[in-house]
Amino acid sequence: MVQITQASVNASRVLRRYPPSSRFGRLDRSPAAPLLPAMPHSNRSARLDALLRSGRLSRRDLLSAAAGLGLLGLLGSGETRAQQGPRFVADPFQLGVASGYPTPEGFSLWTRLAPAPLQADGGIERDALVSVQWQVAEDEAFGKVVAEGRVRAVHELAYSVHVDVSGLRPDRVYFYRFIAGHAVSRSGRTRTAPALDAMPRALKFAFSSCQHYEQGHFNGYAQLLRDSPDLMVFLGDYIYENSWGDDLVRRHMGGEPYTLDEYRVRHAQYKTDPDLQDAHAALPWLLTWDDHEVDNDPAADESEHADPRFLLRRAAAYQAYYEHMPLPRRMRPRLDGSMPIHTRVDYGRLARFFVLDDRQYRSAMACPDPVKRGGSVTLDAATCAALEDPQRTMLGREQEAWLLRELESSDARWNLIAQQTLLTPMDNRAGAGRTVWTDGWDGYPHSQRALIEALARPGLSNPMVIGGDLHANVVANVQADPWGEAHTFAAEVCGTSMSSQGWPQSAYEALRADNPQLLHLNSDERGYVLVEIGRDAEVLLRSPETVKQRQSAVRTVGRYVVEDGVRGIRPA
């Protein structure tokens, strides 16, 4: 294990306080239970068990096992009947409503019927097929409905509803709601994107990541809504599969999730948070995931502990994620258990968002922990030759090629790379040599350099990278070599967590002298980042005074500016 020396922190306290992995080192966490429960006694499960024991599990095997594990949403469903007027024992819309992925003529809408949201089945009998009506109106009283329809909610997708609305006017506010039987959901507010050839005066968006339910309240969202952004971007770790940390304010239901039902309950518990529900109902979202939506530190189909059953666990986690997010229907999980979530979203000619997935397609991590055979480590870059293997990729070949093509052809004024972590190279230990954290972009230097070179293209206007994951606010000038020819090619703001605790600020303070590219580095701050772009971009780091209480004042802890046509970022 490699980590910053903290003589004042004893080992037991470190294990209690800090996450299983970080930029500063590894903390071992072996699973306390099998990764999946015993499967049904059938020919299918017997064959699968044999494959698992042998350590061989292909995507084809995953398909044959999916039905036995309840992953029927991956395989489609035989929808044949629907209840037009179902009766619910309680409000079926307790998980709220949400919208996302705006286009000039529409957006995606979401809800999930769950009269008993913290039960595995949501409180709806297994064989029910429920007809759900959706409405979009120009006014909150729904006096002028401009689009409506019906969809069927089915058990195989946990009675979630996804609607891709089209045919609307660009750059307009709309209201939406759902109706099932006599039950009516709360109304949500959303907005279409401007026309593709329009040049809006400004766009205000917020972004955050890493919201651990146990470690703090999601109280930053209340102030975020008062700041009135047009769009919310969430950059991973929407849920946590594990429990750790100091001064927990509430507890997860059940243990670590491994099955589809368990991931559904975990998502539902997070969705019961009132501040999170309000944020989803108030504005459209863009989302990507990181690792904790599934497990700590996976790389593509390899888990931290190199478990042969991981593909099944990941398929369950992906399906539950889809069932609880306002994702377009085209992002529904594929038959092989994969789920394409990287995309491009335009806001007229003013802004183009490239929403990336740096978890699902990446190569195995370099020089992994020899005991676990997977997961990240923090090490001296000179001791790990595998880091420089040109075949290793952070995004996967297909996604990386797509991104580089898109950046080459983009004519947007602002080009926003929305991804999970810190792109700019960083030295993770004070002193001689360079220490890298293999879970981040530093662990995939060929992909890192390729993206930085693409951002450096003179014809690319105002590139800006946004990220999360570090549980710290980090503002940086993106440089290929901060310790050599420190040319700045882009601005980067890696925002802090909504509630997840960070490593000690003293650990980061020790790194400042070795990282001149970093303008702001603070792990004591929680909250979100507010960005308003027009001709220039104004960046505000917004932090609650505490996440240990349901309500808290929020203050601005940093103010930065990115000037039009100027590469990099500076204090305001």
XYZ file of C-alpha atoms in Angstrom:
572
model
C 0.000 0.000 0.000
C 1.343 3.420 -0.959
C -0.051 6.461 0.783
C 0.879 9.872 2.106
C 2.542 9.702 5.496
C 0.137 10.812 8.202
C 1.901 10.036 11.427
C -0.867 11.502 13.509
C -3.529 9.213 12.066
C -3.452 5.663 13.347
C -4.390 2.711 11.157
C -7.697 1.903 12.820
C -8.900 5.474 12.447
C -7.934 5.517 8.771
C -9.884 2.317 8.127
C -12.931 3.789 9.841
C -12.837 7.215 8.255
C -11.712 6.931 4.671
C -12.871 5.217 1.499
C -11.519 1.884 0.273
C -9.499 3.567 -2.445
C -8.216 7.024 -3.134
C -5.589 8.977 -4.958
C -3.374 8.565 -1.915
C -3.412 4.816 -1.484
C -5.317 1.596 -1.010
C -7.300 0.401 1.944
C -8.236 -3.260 1.712
C -11.852 -4.313 1.747
C -12.617 -7.948 1.165
C -16.248 -8.898 0.525
C -17.928 -10.313 3.592
C -20.363 -12.395 1.563
C -20.518 -14.070 -1.840
C -21.077 -11.587 -4.637
C -24.347 -13.249 -5.588
C -26.756 -15.471 -3.693
C -27.157 -19.098 -4.633
C -29.012 -19.336 -7.933
C -32.155 -21.403 -8.539
C -31.611 -25.123 -8.900
C -32.096 -25.555 -12.626
C -30.077 -26.681 -15.601
C -29.278 -23.067 -16.364
C -28.007 -22.252 -12.896
C -26.055 -25.498 -12.620
C -24.263 -24.648 -15.855
C -23.638 -21.088 -14.674
C -22.306 -22.248 -11.315
C -19.863 -24.515 -13.119
C -18.692 -21.600 -15.240
C -18.296 -19.411 -12.191
C -16.296 -22.034 -10.341
C -13.992 -22.367 -13.331
C -13.579 -18.609 -13.539
C -15.057 -18.436 -17.046
C -18.089 -16.276 -17.740
C -18.708 -14.868 -21.200
C -21.307 -12.369 -22.342
C -23.164 -15.241 -23.969
C -23.277 -16.997 -20.607
C -24.524 -13.768 -19.063
C -27.510 -13.779 -21.410
C -28.426 -17.354 -20.566
C -28.191 -16.527 -16.863
C -30.086 -13.239 -16.975
C -33.560 -14.690 -16.657
C -32.596 -16.768 -13.634
C -31.310 -13.645 -11.889
C -34.314 -11.476 -12.678
C -32.553 -9.370 -15.305
C -35.516 -9.723 -17.634
C -35.452 -6.057 -18.509
C -32.347 -6.831 -20.569
C -34.235 -9.396 -22.606
C -37.412 -7.445 -23.322
C -40.823 -8.306 -21.951
C -43.966 -9.941 -23.203
C -46.329 -7.040 -22.638
C -49.841 -8.329 -23.330
C -52.237 -6.618 -20.975
C -52.474 -3.453 -18.907
C -54.553 -2.282 -15.998
C -56.294 0.915 -17.100
C -57.449 1.864 -13.598
C -55.166 0.208 -11.041
C -55.716 0.653 -7.333
C -52.687 1.382 -5.177
C -52.453 0.937 -1.421
C -50.405 4.174 -1.245
C -49.142 6.960 -3.481
C -47.320 5.219 -6.381
C -45.256 8.337 -7.177
C -43.227 8.469 -3.961
C -39.938 8.405 -5.894
C -40.762 11.621 -7.715
C -40.424 12.655 -11.345
C -37.482 13.734 -13.478
C -36.488 15.014 -16.903
C -33.246 14.961 -18.824
C -31.327 15.210 -22.089
C -33.071 18.226 -23.625
C -33.184 18.668 -27.400
C -34.655 21.585 -29.366
C -37.925 19.694 -29.699
C -38.169 17.652 -26.533
C -36.608 15.819 -23.603
C -36.777 12.514 -21.740
C -39.199 12.041 -18.840
C -39.008 9.540 -15.990
C -40.936 8.210 -13.058
C -41.255 4.874 -11.299
C -44.423 3.487 -9.742
C -43.621 2.314 -6.214
C -46.339 2.561 -3.544
C -43.917 0.744 -1.205
C -40.592 2.060 -2.568
C -38.308 0.348 -0.060
C -39.673 -3.105 -0.791
C -37.919 -5.129 -3.458
C -41.045 -5.236 -5.641
C -41.999 -1.618 -4.979
C -45.343 -2.741 -3.614
C -46.842 -3.825 -6.954
C -47.736 -7.428 -7.690
C -45.414 -9.192 -10.083
C -47.822 -9.886 -12.967
C -49.368 -6.405 -13.125
C -49.064 -4.313 -16.266
C -50.036 -0.737 -15.505
C -51.070 1.894 -18.032
C -49.501 5.266 -17.204
C -50.579 8.523 -18.811
C -48.088 11.347 -19.289
C -48.821 14.976 -20.067
C -46.707 17.975 -21.085
C -48.188 21.456 -20.778
C -47.173 25.059 -21.284
C -48.554 26.040 -17.873
C -48.237 24.569 -14.403
C -52.039 24.227 -14.092
C -52.055 21.998 -17.212
C -54.644 24.205 -18.858
C -52.791 23.957 -22.179
C -51.558 20.398 -22.695
C -49.362 20.237 -25.811
C -48.280 16.583 -25.719
C -49.601 13.470 -24.011
C -49.727 9.721 -24.337
C -49.807 6.385 -22.551
C -47.076 3.890 -21.787
C -47.107 0.546 -20.034
C -45.153 0.066 -16.829
C -44.024 -3.529 -16.356
C -42.498 -5.631 -13.600
C -39.399 -6.424 -15.673
C -38.351 -2.765 -15.462
C -39.555 -2.219 -11.875
C -42.575 -0.268 -13.150
C -40.317 2.542 -14.291
C -41.520 4.819 -17.072
C -39.308 6.421 -19.712
C -40.839 8.755 -22.298
C -38.940 10.506 -25.094
C -41.038 13.585 -25.858
C -40.716 15.305 -29.245
C -42.556 17.862 -31.362
C -42.151 20.782 -28.936
C -40.798 24.295 -29.460
C -37.124 25.090 -28.812
C -35.896 26.977 -25.747
C -39.252 26.831 -23.925
C -40.247 25.961 -20.370
C -42.718 23.092 -20.067
C -44.428 21.284 -17.217
C -45.099 17.559 -17.059
C -46.820 14.966 -14.893
C -47.884 11.318 -14.812
C -51.253 9.720 -14.031
C -51.846 6.082 -13.036
C -55.426 5.219 -12.190
C -56.625 7.914 -9.816
C -53.089 8.811 -8.705
C -51.449 11.952 -10.090
C -47.746 12.677 -9.690
C -46.277 15.990 -8.653
C -45.633 18.248 -11.635
C -42.129 18.711 -12.935
C -40.613 21.688 -14.719
C -38.219 21.302 -17.619
C -36.989 23.110 -20.707
C -36.153 22.312 -24.300
C -32.758 23.232 -25.709
C -32.386 26.178 -28.090
C -32.553 25.584 -31.837
C -29.345 24.105 -33.198
C -28.523 27.267 -35.168
C -29.376 29.672 -32.327
C -26.790 31.581 -30.306
C -28.304 32.037 -26.821
C -27.085 34.924 -24.729
C -26.099 32.650 -21.854
C -26.404 29.212 -20.281
C -26.256 28.596 -16.553
C -25.624 25.034 -15.410
C -24.649 23.317 -12.183
C -22.718 20.112 -11.641
C -21.876 17.808 -8.770
C -21.072 14.178 -7.987
C -20.522 11.678 -5.182
C -23.573 11.807 -2.916
C -23.126 9.255 -0.130
C -26.494 8.876 1.600
C -25.033 7.958 4.988
C -22.309 10.590 5.165
C -24.449 13.663 4.726
C -27.671 15.289 3.683
C -28.063 16.430 0.099
C -28.753 19.953 1.332
C -26.760 21.645 -1.415
C -29.607 21.033 -3.848
C -31.909 23.497 -2.072
C -29.525 26.402 -2.683
C -28.709 25.075 -6.131
C -32.364 25.533 -7.093
C -32.344 29.080 -5.706
C -29.403 29.762 -8.033
C -31.784 28.939 -10.941
C -29.584 26.967 -13.339
C -30.976 25.864 -16.703
C -29.394 22.416 -16.478
C -27.934 20.001 -13.925
C -25.018 17.698 -14.783
C -24.261 14.786 -12.452
C -20.839 13.199 -12.879
C -20.959 9.877 -11.080
C -21.423 8.061 -7.779
C -25.138 8.849 -7.633
C -25.472 5.971 -5.162
C -22.917 4.128 -3.044
C -22.873 0.392 -2.710
C -20.713 0.493 0.421
C -20.807 2.010 3.900
C -17.932 3.919 5.517
C -17.149 7.289 7.044
C -17.420 9.449 10.147
C -20.508 10.805 11.894
C -23.067 9.070 9.706
C -26.371 10.963 9.610
C -28.539 8.093 8.281
C -28.076 4.481 7.260
C -28.408 2.408 4.131
C -31.094 -0.244 4.147
C -29.567 -3.700 4.048
C -26.001 -4.634 3.254
C -23.976 -4.137 0.107
C -26.121 -4.770 -3.002
C -25.274 -7.570 -5.428
C -28.629 -8.481 -6.994
C -31.103 -6.533 -9.083
C -33.613 -6.306 -6.232
C -30.923 -5.018 -3.872
C -29.766 -2.315 -6.296
C -33.395 -1.301 -6.836
C -33.883 -0.794 -3.107
C -30.638 1.216 -2.843
C -31.666 3.523 -5.686
C -35.159 3.892 -4.242
C -33.764 4.847 -0.843
C -31.657 7.609 -2.407
C -34.634 8.806 -4.443
C -36.670 9.301 -1.247
C -34.387 12.203 -0.297
C -36.618 15.315 -0.593
C -33.868 17.665 -1.774
C -32.818 15.252 -4.497
C -36.440 14.822 -5.590
C -36.932 18.585 -5.769
C -33.790 18.998 -7.871
C -34.952 16.365 -10.334
C -38.421 17.917 -10.603
C -37.124 21.452 -11.173
C -34.823 21.184 -14.185
C -33.436 18.743 -16.778
C -30.404 16.600 -15.959
C -27.498 15.042 -17.819
C -25.872 12.093 -16.064
C -22.961 9.731 -16.181
C -21.844 7.115 -13.698
C -18.564 6.275 -12.022
C -17.736 3.182 -9.985
C -19.992 3.147 -6.917
C -23.154 2.712 -8.954
C -21.801 -0.857 -9.216
C -18.773 -1.517 -6.993
C -15.545 0.149 -5.949
C -12.933 0.522 -8.705
C -14.085 -1.801 -11.510
C -12.500 -1.594 -14.960
C -14.856 -2.691 -17.763
C -15.764 -6.289 -16.911
C -13.149 -6.726 -14.175
C -13.989 -6.085 -10.533
C -11.718 -4.870 -7.771
C -11.438 -8.435 -6.488
C -11.317 -10.114 -9.928
C -14.540 -11.961 -9.170
C -15.792 -14.120 -12.080
C -19.419 -13.224 -11.314
C -18.866 -9.515 -11.772
C -20.581 -9.260 -15.173
C -23.812 -10.466 -13.607
C -23.526 -7.970 -10.781
C -22.745 -5.174 -13.208
C -25.730 -6.074 -15.403
C -27.999 -5.889 -12.353
C -26.554 -2.517 -11.324
C -26.845 -1.094 -14.842
C -30.473 -2.133 -15.163
C -31.350 -0.613 -11.779
C -29.567 2.583 -12.817
C -31.639 2.790 -15.995
C -34.827 2.138 -14.043
C -34.188 5.153 -11.792
C -32.801 7.839 -14.123
C -34.324 10.186 -16.741
C -32.362 8.549 -19.538
C -33.453 8.379 -23.184
C -34.852 4.995 -24.169
C -31.909 4.489 -26.535
C -29.719 4.082 -23.443
C -31.656 1.038 -22.228
C -29.336 -1.877 -21.326
C -28.319 -4.052 -24.254
C -28.744 -7.805 -24.523
C -25.089 -8.375 -23.617
C -25.453 -6.425 -20.355
C -23.710 -3.281 -21.602
C -25.390 0.110 -21.512
C -24.343 3.000 -23.792
C -24.553 6.284 -21.877
C -21.908 8.489 -23.534
C -23.487 11.137 -25.712
C -23.400 14.675 -27.076
C -25.877 17.385 -26.084
C -26.016 20.774 -27.817
C -27.284 24.063 -26.419
C -27.605 25.904 -29.706
C -24.253 27.072 -31.027
C -23.279 28.358 -27.589
C -22.340 25.093 -25.891
C -21.742 21.450 -26.664
C -21.554 18.876 -23.866
C -19.625 15.657 -24.405
C -20.877 13.323 -21.675
C -18.334 10.516 -21.275
C -18.247 7.059 -19.701
C -14.749 6.364 -18.388
C -15.729 3.230 -16.461
C -17.523 0.729 -18.728
C -14.985 0.347 -21.546
C -11.611 1.062 -19.953
C -8.664 -1.318 -19.983
C -7.682 -3.189 -16.843
C -5.810 -1.032 -14.354
C -2.047 -1.050 -14.551
C 0.008 -2.865 -11.908
C -2.996 -3.843 -9.751
C -2.860 -4.917 -6.148
C -1.273 -8.406 -6.324
C -3.594 -9.765 -3.643
C -6.853 -8.492 -5.111
C -5.720 -8.822 -8.744
C -7.795 -5.743 -9.562
C -8.594 -2.229 -8.444
C -6.400 0.845 -8.244
C -3.148 1.610 -6.481
C -1.057 4.714 -5.920
C 2.510 4.173 -7.083
C 5.714 5.654 -8.422
C 5.099 6.007 -12.157
C 8.649 4.888 -12.907
C 8.008 1.471 -11.331
C 5.022 0.501 -13.514
C 5.935 -0.130 -17.153
C 2.341 -1.135 -17.963
C 1.260 2.486 -17.618
C 2.875 3.284 -20.965
C 1.311 0.388 -22.859
C -0.212 2.168 -25.903
C -3.006 -0.406 -26.120
C -4.457 0.618 -22.768
C -7.405 3.006 -22.976
C -9.542 4.974 -20.524
C -12.620 5.288 -22.734
C -12.404 2.223 -24.956
C -11.352 2.502 -28.596
C -14.824 3.197 -29.988
C -15.770 5.944 -27.526
C -12.337 7.549 -27.747
C -12.466 7.636 -31.560
C -15.989 9.095 -31.420
C -14.888 11.833 -29.014
C -11.835 12.805 -31.040
C -13.953 13.017 -34.218
C -16.539 15.153 -32.457
C -13.928 17.536 -31.077
C -12.335 17.826 -34.509
C -15.595 18.951 -36.097
C -17.163 21.001 -33.287
C -18.093 24.597 -34.068
C -19.635 25.391 -30.672
C -18.373 28.448 -28.781
C -17.920 26.384 -25.589
C -16.885 22.724 -25.649
C -17.569 21.064 -22.311
C -16.053 17.671 -21.512
C -18.305 16.187 -18.817
C -16.523 13.197 -17.314
C -15.900 11.591 -13.961
C -12.536 12.701 -12.574
C -9.421 14.909 -13.015
C -7.901 15.046 -16.506
C -4.849 17.237 -15.922
C -1.724 15.306 -14.813
C -1.053 15.442 -11.081
C 1.695 14.339 -8.723
C 0.054 12.558 -5.802
C 2.964 12.666 -3.354
C 5.282 15.429 -2.278
C 8.970 15.026 -3.006
C 11.128 13.531 -5.736
C 9.663 11.474 -8.546
C 6.036 11.356 -9.617
C 3.335 9.311 -7.904
C 0.173 8.486 -9.841
C -3.217 7.108 -8.918
C -4.033 4.361 -11.396
C -7.839 4.722 -11.272
C -7.766 8.205 -12.826
C -6.557 9.598 -16.137
C -2.983 9.443 -14.823
C -3.378 5.659 -14.892
C -4.079 5.798 -18.635
C -1.448 8.249 -19.916
C -1.874 7.467 -23.639
C -5.589 8.246 -23.479
C -4.839 11.272 -21.311
C -2.367 12.687 -23.817
C -4.673 11.961 -26.762
C -7.506 13.940 -25.181
C -5.267 16.822 -24.130
C -3.856 16.996 -27.670
C -7.405 17.121 -29.046
C -8.257 19.957 -26.660
C -5.108 21.776 -27.790
C -6.298 21.985 -31.422
C -6.253 25.688 -32.366
C -9.636 25.468 -34.098
C -11.417 24.179 -30.985
C -13.151 27.044 -29.210
C -13.044 27.374 -25.423
C -12.512 23.790 -24.224
C -13.446 23.232 -20.591
C -13.277 19.985 -18.610
C -15.646 19.297 -15.715
C -15.375 16.323 -13.371
C -15.851 14.935 -9.880
C -14.768 11.817 -7.958
C -12.061 13.399 -5.777
C -14.363 14.685 -2.997
C -12.482 17.964 -3.293
C -12.770 21.153 -5.294
C -9.919 21.239 -7.792
C -9.481 24.067 -10.296
C -6.688 23.548 -12.792
C -5.082 24.603 -16.017
C -4.933 21.536 -18.253
C -1.309 20.990 -19.223
C 0.283 17.971 -20.865
C 3.440 18.441 -18.782
C 3.002 20.740 -15.764
C 6.614 20.059 -14.715
C 8.199 20.822 -18.099
C 6.830 22.971 -20.911
C 3.728 23.974 -19.003
C 1.558 25.094 -21.913
C -2.095 25.477 -20.933
C -4.634 23.990 -23.348
C -7.923 24.116 -21.445
C -9.658 25.048 -18.217
C -10.632 22.326 -15.769
C -12.978 22.368 -12.781
C -13.183 19.105 -10.881
C -16.027 19.763 -8.480
C -16.339 18.395 -4.992
C -18.851 15.856 -3.700
C -22.423 16.652 -2.768
C -22.034 14.824 0.565
C -19.212 12.233 0.467
C -16.355 13.057 2.825
C -12.878 13.766 1.530
C -9.373 12.953 2.605
C -7.707 15.304 5.107
C -6.990 18.743 3.702
C -3.496 18.444 5.143
C -2.791 15.677 2.629
C -3.692 17.983 -0.246
C -1.811 20.956 1.183
C 1.367 18.880 1.035
C 0.912 18.527 -2.741
C 0.578 22.174 -3.694
C 4.260 22.887 -4.289
C 4.566 19.919 -6.645
C 1.473 20.796 -8.683
C 1.738 24.357 -10.037
C -1.115 23.674 -12.500
C -3.639 23.557 -9.621
C -5.221 26.873 -8.629
C -7.663 25.553 -6.033
C -7.404 22.346 -3.996
C -9.699 21.827 -1.015
C -11.171 18.592 0.341
C -13.076 20.233 3.219
C -15.664 21.652 0.822
C -18.868 19.848 -0.172
C -21.555 21.035 -2.571
C -21.689 21.891 -6.255
C -20.265 24.109 -8.973
C -22.288 26.793 -10.738
C -21.153 27.853 -14.214
C -22.601 30.634 -16.353
C -21.296 30.820 -19.890
C -21.896 33.551 -22.428
C -19.028 35.321 -24.079
C -16.935 34.441 -21.008
C -17.554 31.838 -18.312
C -17.997 32.552 -14.604
C -17.401 29.637 -12.213
C -18.637 29.642 -8.609
C -17.718 26.926 -6.111
C -20.724 26.638 -3.770
C -20.384 24.829 -0.444
C -22.784 24.181 2.475
C -21.348 24.969 5.882
C -22.218 21.406 6.909
C -23.862 18.346 5.373
C -24.447 16.798 8.786
C -27.670 18.778 9.219
C -30.778 18.729 7.062
C -30.477 22.451 6.318
C -27.391 24.606 6.005
C -26.308 27.964 4.710
C -24.345 27.767 1.459
C -21.422 30.045 0.691
C -19.217 30.719 -2.312
C -15.731 29.352 -1.572
C -14.162 30.130 -4.940
C -14.805 32.375 -7.923
C -13.028 31.870 -11.256
C -13.237 33.147 -14.827
C -12.561 31.582 -18.208
C -12.232 34.274 -20.867
C -13.458 33.727 -24.397
C -10.536 32.748 -26.607
C -8.095 32.378 -23.700
C -6.899 28.883 -22.818
C -7.061 28.198 -19.094
C -8.792 29.571 -16.019
C -7.941 32.325 -13.527
C -9.304 33.682 -10.239
C -12.047 36.276 -10.711
